[in-house]
Coordinates of C-alpha atoms in Angstrom, one line a residue:
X20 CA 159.1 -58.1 70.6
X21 CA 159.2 -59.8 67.5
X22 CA 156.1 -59.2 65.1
X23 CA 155.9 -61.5 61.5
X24 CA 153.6 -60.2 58.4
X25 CA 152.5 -62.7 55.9
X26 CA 152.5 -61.2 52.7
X27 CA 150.1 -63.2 50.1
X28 CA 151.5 -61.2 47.1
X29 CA 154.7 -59.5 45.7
X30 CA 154.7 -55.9 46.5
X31 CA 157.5 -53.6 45.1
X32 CA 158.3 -51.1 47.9
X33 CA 159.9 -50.7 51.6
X34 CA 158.1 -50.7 55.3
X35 CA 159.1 -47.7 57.2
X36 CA 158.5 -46.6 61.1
X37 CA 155.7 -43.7 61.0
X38 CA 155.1 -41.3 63.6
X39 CA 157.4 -43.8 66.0
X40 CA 156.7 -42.5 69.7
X41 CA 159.8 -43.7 71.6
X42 CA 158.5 -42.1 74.8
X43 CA 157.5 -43.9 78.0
X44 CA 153.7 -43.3 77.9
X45 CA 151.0 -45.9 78.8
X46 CA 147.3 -46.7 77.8
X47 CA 145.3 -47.4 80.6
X48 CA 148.8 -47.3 82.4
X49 CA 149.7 -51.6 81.0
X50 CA 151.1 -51.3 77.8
X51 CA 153.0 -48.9 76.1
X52 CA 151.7 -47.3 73.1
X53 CA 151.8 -49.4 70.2
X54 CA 154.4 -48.4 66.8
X55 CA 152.9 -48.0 63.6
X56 CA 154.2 -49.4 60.5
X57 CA 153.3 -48.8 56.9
X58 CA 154.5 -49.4 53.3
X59 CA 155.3 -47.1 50.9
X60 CA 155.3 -47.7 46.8
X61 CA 155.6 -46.5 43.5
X62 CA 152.5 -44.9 42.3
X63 CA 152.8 -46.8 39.3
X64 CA 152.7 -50.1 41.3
X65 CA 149.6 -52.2 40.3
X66 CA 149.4 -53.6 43.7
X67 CA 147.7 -52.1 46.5
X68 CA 150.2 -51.2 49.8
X69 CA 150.0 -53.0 52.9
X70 CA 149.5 -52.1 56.3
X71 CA 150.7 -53.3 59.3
X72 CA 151.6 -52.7 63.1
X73 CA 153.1 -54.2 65.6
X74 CA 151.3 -55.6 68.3
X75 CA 152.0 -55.9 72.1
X76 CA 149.8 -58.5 73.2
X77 CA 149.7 -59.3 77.1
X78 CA 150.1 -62.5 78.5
X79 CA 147.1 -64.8 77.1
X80 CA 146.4 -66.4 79.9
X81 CA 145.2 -63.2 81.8
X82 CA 143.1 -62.3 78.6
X83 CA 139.6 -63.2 77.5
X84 CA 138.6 -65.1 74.1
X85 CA 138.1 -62.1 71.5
X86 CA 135.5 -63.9 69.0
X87 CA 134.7 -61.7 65.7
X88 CA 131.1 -60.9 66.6
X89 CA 129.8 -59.8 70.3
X90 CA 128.5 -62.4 72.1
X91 CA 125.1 -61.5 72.3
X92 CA 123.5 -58.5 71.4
X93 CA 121.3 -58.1 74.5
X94 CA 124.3 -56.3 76.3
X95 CA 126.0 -57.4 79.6
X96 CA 124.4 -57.0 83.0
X97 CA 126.6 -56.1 85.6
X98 CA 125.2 -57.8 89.3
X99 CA 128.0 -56.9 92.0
X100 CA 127.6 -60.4 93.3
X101 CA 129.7 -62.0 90.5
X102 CA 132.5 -59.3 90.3
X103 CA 134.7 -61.6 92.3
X104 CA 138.2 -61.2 89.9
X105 CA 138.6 -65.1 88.6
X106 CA 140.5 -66.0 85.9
X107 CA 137.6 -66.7 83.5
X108 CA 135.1 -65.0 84.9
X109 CA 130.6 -65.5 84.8
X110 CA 129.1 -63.3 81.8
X111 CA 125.2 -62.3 81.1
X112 CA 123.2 -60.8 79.0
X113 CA 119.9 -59.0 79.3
X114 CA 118.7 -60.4 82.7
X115 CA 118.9 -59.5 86.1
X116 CA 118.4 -61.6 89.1
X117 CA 115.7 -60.5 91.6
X118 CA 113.1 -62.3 93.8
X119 CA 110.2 -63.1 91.8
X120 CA 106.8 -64.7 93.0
X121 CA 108.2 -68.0 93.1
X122 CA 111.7 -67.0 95.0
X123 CA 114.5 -65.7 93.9
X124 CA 114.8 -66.5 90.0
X125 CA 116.6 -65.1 86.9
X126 CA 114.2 -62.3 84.3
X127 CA 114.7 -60.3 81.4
X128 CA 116.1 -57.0 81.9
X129 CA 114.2 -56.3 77.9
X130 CA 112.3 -57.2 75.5
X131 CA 114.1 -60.5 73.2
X132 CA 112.9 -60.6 70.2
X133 CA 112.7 -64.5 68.4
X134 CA 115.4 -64.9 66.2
X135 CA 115.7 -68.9 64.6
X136 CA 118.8 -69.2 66.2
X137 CA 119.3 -70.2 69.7
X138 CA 120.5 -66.7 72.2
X139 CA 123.2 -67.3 75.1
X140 CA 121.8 -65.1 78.2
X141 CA 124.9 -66.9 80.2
X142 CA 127.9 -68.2 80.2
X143 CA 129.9 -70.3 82.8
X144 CA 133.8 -71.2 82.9
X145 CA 133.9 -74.8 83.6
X146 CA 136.7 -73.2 86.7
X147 CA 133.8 -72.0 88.6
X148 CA 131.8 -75.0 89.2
X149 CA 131.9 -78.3 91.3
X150 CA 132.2 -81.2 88.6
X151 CA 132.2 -84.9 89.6
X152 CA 132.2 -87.8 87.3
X153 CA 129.3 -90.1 87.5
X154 CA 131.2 -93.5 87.6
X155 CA 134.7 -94.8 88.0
X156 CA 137.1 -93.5 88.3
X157 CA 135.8 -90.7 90.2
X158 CA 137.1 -87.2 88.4
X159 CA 137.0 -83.7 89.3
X160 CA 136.9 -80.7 86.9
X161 CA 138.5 -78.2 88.2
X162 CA 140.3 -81.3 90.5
X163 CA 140.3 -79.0 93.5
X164 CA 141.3 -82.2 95.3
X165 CA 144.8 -82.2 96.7
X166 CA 146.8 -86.5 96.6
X167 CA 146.1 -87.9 100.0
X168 CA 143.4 -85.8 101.0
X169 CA 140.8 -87.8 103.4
X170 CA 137.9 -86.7 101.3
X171 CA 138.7 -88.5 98.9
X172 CA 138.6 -91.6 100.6
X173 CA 135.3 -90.4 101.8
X174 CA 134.0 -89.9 98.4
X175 CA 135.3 -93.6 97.2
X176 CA 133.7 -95.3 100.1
X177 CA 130.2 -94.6 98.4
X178 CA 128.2 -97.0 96.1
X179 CA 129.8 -96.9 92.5
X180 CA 126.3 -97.5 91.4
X181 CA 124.2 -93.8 90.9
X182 CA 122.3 -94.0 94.2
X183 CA 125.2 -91.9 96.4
X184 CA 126.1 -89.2 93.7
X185 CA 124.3 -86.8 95.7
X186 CA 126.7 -88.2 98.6
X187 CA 129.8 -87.9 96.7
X188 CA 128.9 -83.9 95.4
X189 CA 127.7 -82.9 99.1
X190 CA 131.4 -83.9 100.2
X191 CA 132.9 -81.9 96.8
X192 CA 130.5 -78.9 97.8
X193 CA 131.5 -79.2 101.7
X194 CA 135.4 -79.4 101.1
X195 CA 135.2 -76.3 98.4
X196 CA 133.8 -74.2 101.3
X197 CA 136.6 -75.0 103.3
X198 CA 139.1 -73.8 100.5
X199 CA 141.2 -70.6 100.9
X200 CA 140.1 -68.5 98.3
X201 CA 137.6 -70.8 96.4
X202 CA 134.8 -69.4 94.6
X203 CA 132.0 -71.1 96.6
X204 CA 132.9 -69.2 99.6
X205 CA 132.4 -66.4 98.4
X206 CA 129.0 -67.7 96.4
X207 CA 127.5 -69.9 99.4
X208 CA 126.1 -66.3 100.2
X209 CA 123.2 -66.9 97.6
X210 CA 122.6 -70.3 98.2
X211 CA 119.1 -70.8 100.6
X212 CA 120.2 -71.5 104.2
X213 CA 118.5 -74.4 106.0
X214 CA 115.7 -72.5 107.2
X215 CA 115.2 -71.6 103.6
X216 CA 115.3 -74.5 101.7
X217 CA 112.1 -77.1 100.8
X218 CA 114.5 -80.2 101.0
X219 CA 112.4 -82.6 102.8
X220 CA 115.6 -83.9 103.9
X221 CA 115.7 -81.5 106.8
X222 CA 112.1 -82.2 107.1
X223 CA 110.5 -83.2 110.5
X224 CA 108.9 -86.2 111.4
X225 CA 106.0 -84.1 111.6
X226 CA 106.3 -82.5 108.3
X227 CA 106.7 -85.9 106.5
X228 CA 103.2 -86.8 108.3
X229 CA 101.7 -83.6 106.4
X230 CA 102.3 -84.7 103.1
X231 CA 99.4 -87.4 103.1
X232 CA 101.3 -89.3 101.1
X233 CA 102.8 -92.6 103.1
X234 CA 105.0 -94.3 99.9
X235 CA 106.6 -90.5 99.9
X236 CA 106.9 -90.0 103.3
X237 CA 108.4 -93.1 103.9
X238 CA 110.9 -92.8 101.0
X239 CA 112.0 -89.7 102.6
X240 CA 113.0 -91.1 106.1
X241 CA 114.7 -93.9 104.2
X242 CA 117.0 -90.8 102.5
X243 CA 117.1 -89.0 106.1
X244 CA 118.7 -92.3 107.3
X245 CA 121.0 -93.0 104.6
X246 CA 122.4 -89.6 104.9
X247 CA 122.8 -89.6 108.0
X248 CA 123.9 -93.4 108.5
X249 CA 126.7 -91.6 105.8
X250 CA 127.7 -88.9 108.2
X251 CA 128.3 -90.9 111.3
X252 CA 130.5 -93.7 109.5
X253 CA 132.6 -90.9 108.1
X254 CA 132.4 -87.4 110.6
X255 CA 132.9 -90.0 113.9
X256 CA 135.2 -88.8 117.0
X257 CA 138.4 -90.3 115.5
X258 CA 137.7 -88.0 112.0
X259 CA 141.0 -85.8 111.2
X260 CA 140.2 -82.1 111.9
X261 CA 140.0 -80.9 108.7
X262 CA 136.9 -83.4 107.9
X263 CA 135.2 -82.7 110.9
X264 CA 135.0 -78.9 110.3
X265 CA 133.2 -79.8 107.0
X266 CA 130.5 -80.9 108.7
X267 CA 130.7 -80.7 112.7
X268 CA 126.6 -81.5 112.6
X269 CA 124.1 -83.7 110.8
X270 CA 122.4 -81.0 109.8
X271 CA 125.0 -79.2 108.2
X272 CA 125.9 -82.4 106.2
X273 CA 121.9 -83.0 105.6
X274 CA 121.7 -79.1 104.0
X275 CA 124.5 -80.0 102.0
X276 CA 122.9 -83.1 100.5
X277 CA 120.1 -80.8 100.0
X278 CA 121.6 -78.7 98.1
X279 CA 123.4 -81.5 95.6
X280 CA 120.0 -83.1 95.0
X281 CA 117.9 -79.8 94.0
X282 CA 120.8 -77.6 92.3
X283 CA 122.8 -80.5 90.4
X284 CA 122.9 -80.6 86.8
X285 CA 123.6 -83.8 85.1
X286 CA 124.9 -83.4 81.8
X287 CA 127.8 -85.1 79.0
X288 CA 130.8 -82.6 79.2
X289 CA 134.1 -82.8 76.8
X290 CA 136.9 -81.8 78.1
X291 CA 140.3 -82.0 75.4
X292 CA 139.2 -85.5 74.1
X293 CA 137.6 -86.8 77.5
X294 CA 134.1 -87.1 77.4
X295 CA 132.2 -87.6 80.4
X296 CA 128.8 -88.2 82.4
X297 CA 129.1 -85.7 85.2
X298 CA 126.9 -84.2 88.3
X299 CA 127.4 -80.5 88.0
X300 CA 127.1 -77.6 90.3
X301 CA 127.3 -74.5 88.7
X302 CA 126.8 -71.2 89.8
X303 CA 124.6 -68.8 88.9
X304 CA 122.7 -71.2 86.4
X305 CA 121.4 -72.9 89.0
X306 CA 119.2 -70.0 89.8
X307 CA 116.9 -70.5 87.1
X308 CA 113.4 -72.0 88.2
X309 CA 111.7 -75.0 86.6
X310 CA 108.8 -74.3 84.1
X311 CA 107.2 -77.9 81.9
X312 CA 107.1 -75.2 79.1
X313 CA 110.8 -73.5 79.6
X314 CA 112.2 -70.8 77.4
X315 CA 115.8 -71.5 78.0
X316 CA 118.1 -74.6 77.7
X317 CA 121.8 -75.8 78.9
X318 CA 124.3 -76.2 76.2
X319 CA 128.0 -77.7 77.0
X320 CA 130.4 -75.3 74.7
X321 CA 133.4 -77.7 74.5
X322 CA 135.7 -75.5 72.8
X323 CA 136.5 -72.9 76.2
X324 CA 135.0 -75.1 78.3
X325 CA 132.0 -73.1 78.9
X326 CA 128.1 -74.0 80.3
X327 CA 125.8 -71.6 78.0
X328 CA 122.4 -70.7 78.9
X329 CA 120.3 -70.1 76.2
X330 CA 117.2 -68.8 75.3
X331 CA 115.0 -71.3 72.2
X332 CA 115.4 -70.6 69.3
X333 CA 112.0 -68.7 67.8
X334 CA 111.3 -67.7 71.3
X335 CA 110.2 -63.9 72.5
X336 CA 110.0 -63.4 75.7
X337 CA 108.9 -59.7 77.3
X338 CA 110.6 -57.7 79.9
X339 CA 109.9 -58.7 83.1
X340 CA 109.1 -62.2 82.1
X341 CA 111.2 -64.9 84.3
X342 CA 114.0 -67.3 82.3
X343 CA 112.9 -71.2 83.1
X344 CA 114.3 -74.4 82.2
X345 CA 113.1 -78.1 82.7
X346 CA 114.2 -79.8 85.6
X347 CA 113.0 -83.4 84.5
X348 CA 110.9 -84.6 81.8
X349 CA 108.6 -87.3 82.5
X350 CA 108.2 -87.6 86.3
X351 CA 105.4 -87.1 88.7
X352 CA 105.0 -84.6 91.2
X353 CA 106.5 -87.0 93.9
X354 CA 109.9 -87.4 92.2
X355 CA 109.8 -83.1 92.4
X356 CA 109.4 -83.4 96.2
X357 CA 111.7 -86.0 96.9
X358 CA 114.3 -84.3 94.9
X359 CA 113.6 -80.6 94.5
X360 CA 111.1 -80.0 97.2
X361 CA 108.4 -78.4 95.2
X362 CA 105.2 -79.7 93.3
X363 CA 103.3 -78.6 90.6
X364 CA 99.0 -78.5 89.8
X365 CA 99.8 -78.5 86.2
X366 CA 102.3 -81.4 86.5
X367 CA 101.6 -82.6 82.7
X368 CA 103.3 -85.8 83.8
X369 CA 101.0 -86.8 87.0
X370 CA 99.1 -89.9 87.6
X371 CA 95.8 -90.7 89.0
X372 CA 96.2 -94.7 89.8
X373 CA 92.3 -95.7 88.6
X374 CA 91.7 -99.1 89.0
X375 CA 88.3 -99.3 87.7
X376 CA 87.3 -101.0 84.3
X377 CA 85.6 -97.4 82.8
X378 CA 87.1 -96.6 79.6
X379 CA 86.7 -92.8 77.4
X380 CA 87.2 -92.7 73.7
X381 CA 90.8 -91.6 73.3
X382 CA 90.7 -90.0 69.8
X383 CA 87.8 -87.8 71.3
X384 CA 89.0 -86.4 74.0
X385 CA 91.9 -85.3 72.4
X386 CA 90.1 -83.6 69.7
X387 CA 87.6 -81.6 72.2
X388 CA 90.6 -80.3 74.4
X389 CA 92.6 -79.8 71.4
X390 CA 95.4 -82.2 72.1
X391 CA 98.3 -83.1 69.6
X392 CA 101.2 -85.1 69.2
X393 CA 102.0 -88.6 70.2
X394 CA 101.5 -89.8 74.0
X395 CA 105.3 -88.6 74.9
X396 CA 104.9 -85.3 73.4
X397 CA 101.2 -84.4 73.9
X398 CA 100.6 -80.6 73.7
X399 CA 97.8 -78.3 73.7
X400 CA 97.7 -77.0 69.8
X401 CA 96.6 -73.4 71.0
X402 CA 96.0 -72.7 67.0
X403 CA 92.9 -75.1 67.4
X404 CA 91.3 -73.5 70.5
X405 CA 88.5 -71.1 70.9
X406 CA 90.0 -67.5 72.0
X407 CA 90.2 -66.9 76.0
X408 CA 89.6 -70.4 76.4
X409 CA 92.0 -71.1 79.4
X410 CA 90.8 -74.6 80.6
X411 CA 93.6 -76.9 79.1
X412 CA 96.6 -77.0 81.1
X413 CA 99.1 -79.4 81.7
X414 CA 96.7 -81.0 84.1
X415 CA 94.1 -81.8 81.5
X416 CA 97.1 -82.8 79.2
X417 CA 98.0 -85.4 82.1
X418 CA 94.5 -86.3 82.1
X419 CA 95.2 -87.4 78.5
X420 CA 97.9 -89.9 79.4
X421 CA 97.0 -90.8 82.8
X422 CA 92.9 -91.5 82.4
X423 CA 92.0 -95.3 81.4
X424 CA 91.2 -95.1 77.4
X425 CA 90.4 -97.0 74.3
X426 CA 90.7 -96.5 70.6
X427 CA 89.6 -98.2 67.7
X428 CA 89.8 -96.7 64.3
X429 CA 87.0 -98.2 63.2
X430 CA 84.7 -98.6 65.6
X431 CA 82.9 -94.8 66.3
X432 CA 82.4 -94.1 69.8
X433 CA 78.7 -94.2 71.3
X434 CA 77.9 -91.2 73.2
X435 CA 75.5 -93.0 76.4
X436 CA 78.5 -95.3 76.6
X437 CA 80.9 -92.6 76.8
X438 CA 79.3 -90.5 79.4
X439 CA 78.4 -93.6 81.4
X440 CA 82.5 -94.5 81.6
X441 CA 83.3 -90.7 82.6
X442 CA 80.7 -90.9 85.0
X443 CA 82.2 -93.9 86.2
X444 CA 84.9 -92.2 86.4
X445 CA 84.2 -88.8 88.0
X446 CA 83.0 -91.3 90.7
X447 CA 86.3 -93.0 91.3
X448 CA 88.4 -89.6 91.5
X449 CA 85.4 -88.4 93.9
X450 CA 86.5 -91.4 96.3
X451 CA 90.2 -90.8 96.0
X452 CA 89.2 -87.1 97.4
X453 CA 87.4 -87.8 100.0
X454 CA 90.3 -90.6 101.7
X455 CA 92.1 -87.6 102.3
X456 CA 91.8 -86.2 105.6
X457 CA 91.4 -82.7 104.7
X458 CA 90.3 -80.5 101.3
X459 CA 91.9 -78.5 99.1
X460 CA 89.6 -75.4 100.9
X461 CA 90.8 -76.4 104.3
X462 CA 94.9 -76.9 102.9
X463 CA 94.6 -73.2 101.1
X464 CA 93.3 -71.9 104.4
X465 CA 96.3 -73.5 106.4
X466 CA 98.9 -72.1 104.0
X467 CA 96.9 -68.5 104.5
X468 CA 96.8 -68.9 108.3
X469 CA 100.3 -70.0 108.9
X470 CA 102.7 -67.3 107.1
X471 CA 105.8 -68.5 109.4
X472 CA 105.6 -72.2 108.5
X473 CA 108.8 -73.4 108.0
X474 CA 109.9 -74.1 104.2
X475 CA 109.4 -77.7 104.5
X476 CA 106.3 -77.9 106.4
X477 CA 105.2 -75.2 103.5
X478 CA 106.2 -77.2 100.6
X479 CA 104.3 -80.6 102.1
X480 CA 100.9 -78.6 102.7
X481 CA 101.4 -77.6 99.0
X482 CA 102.2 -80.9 98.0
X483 CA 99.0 -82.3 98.9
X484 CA 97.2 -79.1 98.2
X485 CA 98.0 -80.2 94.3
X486 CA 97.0 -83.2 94.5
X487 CA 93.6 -82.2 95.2
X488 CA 93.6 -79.8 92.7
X489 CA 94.8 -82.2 89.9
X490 CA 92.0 -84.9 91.1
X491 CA 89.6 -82.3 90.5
X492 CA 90.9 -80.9 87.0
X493 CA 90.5 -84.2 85.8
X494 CA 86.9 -84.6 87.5
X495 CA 86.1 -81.1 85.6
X496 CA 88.0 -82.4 82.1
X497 CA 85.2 -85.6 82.6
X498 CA 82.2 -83.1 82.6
X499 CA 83.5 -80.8 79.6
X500 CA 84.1 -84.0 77.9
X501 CA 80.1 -85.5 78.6
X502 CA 79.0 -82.3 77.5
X503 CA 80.7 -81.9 74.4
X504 CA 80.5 -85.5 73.1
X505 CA 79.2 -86.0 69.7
X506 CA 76.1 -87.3 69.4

């Protein structure tokens, strides 16, 4: 094998062999052990000698990047589940993945200190995941897809328009498990089974009904349909065999579906010099739980191709302490159910629809809870509040946005008038309570009575369980604010 040395200056001397092994033995029993070269000069030379070998590299293909600096310096984590021998294989650092309170979820294995850079906890080969574009044409990274398959009729035959991508991925995800030696059969093992997962999709009729929410529920059957309308144009008796094993049942096609809607990421990946809009399903990252105050974010490393976790910059977290990301920014506890199958009490993007005329001074309730920022980015300014006081949440900081307010620069507010609106309305969120059939007492004591609930019928309790709570944050928000009201 050839080997080349660039020499940046003139050196006055010869390169000889030194302590030249020409037997047959092997490191690691690969590559054989590696010459060593060195120059040798006049004493009086001025310049400095050089030093070089001669390398046997093995076929780059086979090898991973080598970068100057490590990675991270959290140090790799090992989990037997992802030693599966791909080409470019899954890498992390300082986590583990166990079952946490709120299912199975991805912690720190120690203590990361904040540093003002952003830390990579993961990365992900672009090989390992199920890529789709999000318009036309339709493109698959990797393209898994062989010319002429019947899926890939299947897949055109939904609406161009974004309404079917969970549709189009569900048939991706479907036909990868049916794949000789794909990765997803081997990692379909961690994904929920249907009796596991909160997708109201493969909710009952009856489960819908325990939502006590009718504009939800009814959404809901209108995706049940849809789906399934989907599987019965496409799975019907004159299918080829190698579609109708994808999906021999509704069900199966309905957990798939599932699964696309509440483990997709949408995000803009580059690929060479294409850029593109894509639904992504990528292992292992999708194992990180939603939190509205996450300590981790998804970063597209165009370069290799790569999906990196990482932890915010300035951020410490503790061991122990579970890795989140946000899910959606913006949208109301309904939009998490339809799509996820979870909800959230401190939700600091809910809305109670009052249609009263009460109005609260905006300015001051923001100043007694301690709120800051503009209406899109209000946060509780923890600097500001009283230590161990615990009250604001994101509920209170949805109370902000949600409750009907006015502001005038000018104009002081009038403390009688102010407590008179929140009485007003405390009132009106006392009505919206009792329309529900039940209280968030009697839900609690459901969920506590019923361990074996199914997942979905679980998830819809819970959904109206938060409701109730919300409705009565704000009610208790109302009364801090009467109470501490300038005079």
């Amino acid at each position: 094998m050839a080997s080349s040395f660039l020499l940046k200056q003139t050196i006055h001397g010869f390169i000889t062999y030194r302590q030249l092994n020409t037997s047959s033995s092997f490191c690691n029993g690969c590559a054989p052990r590696r010459p060593i070269l060195s120059s040798i000069s006049n004493t009086n030379n001025k310049f400095k000698p050089y030093k070089a070998s001669l390398q046997t590299t093995s076929f780059p293909l086979f090898q991973p990047p080598v970068g100057d600096d490590s990675p991270s310096e959290m140090g790799e984590v090992d989990p037997d589940f992802y030693k599966i021998g791909y080409l470019r294989s899954f890498r992390a650092y300082g986590i583990e993945f166990k079952e946490g309170p709120d299912g199975f979820g991805v912690f720190a294995s120690k203590d990361v200190e904040p540093l003002r850079r952003a830390r990579m906890i993961m990365e992900i080969p672009l090989e390992l995941m199920l890529t789709i574009s999000k318009k036309l044409p339709w493109m698959f990274f990797p393209d898994i897809i062989p010319v002429g398959h019947p899926i890939f009729d299947i897949i055109n035959s939904t609406d161009p328009e974004q309404t079917d991508w969970d549709l189009r991925l569900a048939c991706l995800l479907l036909f990868a498990f049916d794949q000789e030696d794909n990765f997803w059969q081997l990692y379909a093992d961690f994904l929920p089974g249907a009796d596991e997962s909160t997708s109201l999709l493969l909710a009952t009729e009856e489960d819908l009904l325990e939502l006590q929410d009718q504009n939800l529920a009814s959404t809901m059957q209108g995706q049940q349909h849809r789906a399934l309308e989907f599987w019965e144009k496409n799975w019907h008796s004159d299918a080829p065999l190698k579609i109708k094993r994808l999906a021999c049942e509704p069900e199966r096609f309905l957990w798939a579906v599932g699964i696309a809607q509440s483990r997709c990421i949408n995000l803009q990946i580059r690929v060479g010099a294409l850029v593109q809009d894509a639904n992504m399903l990528v292992p292992y990252a999708d194992m990180l739980n939603h939190s509205f105050q996450p300590n981790c974010f998804f970063h597209w490393r165009f370069k290799d191709r790569m999906l990196e976790v990482m932890i915010n910059a300035g951020q410490g977290i503790k061991k122990g302490e579970e890795m989140t990301v946000n899910y959606f920014n913006g949208q109301k506890n309904d939009v998490f159910m339809q799509r996820y199958g979870f909800s959230s009490p401190v939700n600091p993007w809910d809305v109670i629809p009052f249609s009263g005329n009460a109005r609260i001074h905006l300015d001051s309730f923001l100043s007694i809870f301690k709120i800051a920022g503009l209406p899109e980015e209000y946060y509780h300014n923890r600097q500001l509040a009283k230590d161990g006081d615990s009250f604001v949440d994101g509920a209170v900081v949805a109370a902000a946005r949600t409750l009907p307010t006015w502001s005038d620069r000018d104009m002081p507010p009038l403390p009688s008038i102010e407590r008179k609106a929140a009485n007003e309305l405390q009132e009106e969120c006392q009505q919206m309570l009792a329309e529900f059939p039940t209280t968030s007492k009697q839900d609690q004591q459901i969920l506590d009575s019923m361990p074996d609930a199914s997942r979905t019928l679980e998830a819809a309790i819970k959904y109206r369980l938060h409701r109730k709570l919300f409705i009565k944050k704000v009610i208790e928000a109302l009364e801090i604010y009467q109470e501490r009201i300038l005079f």
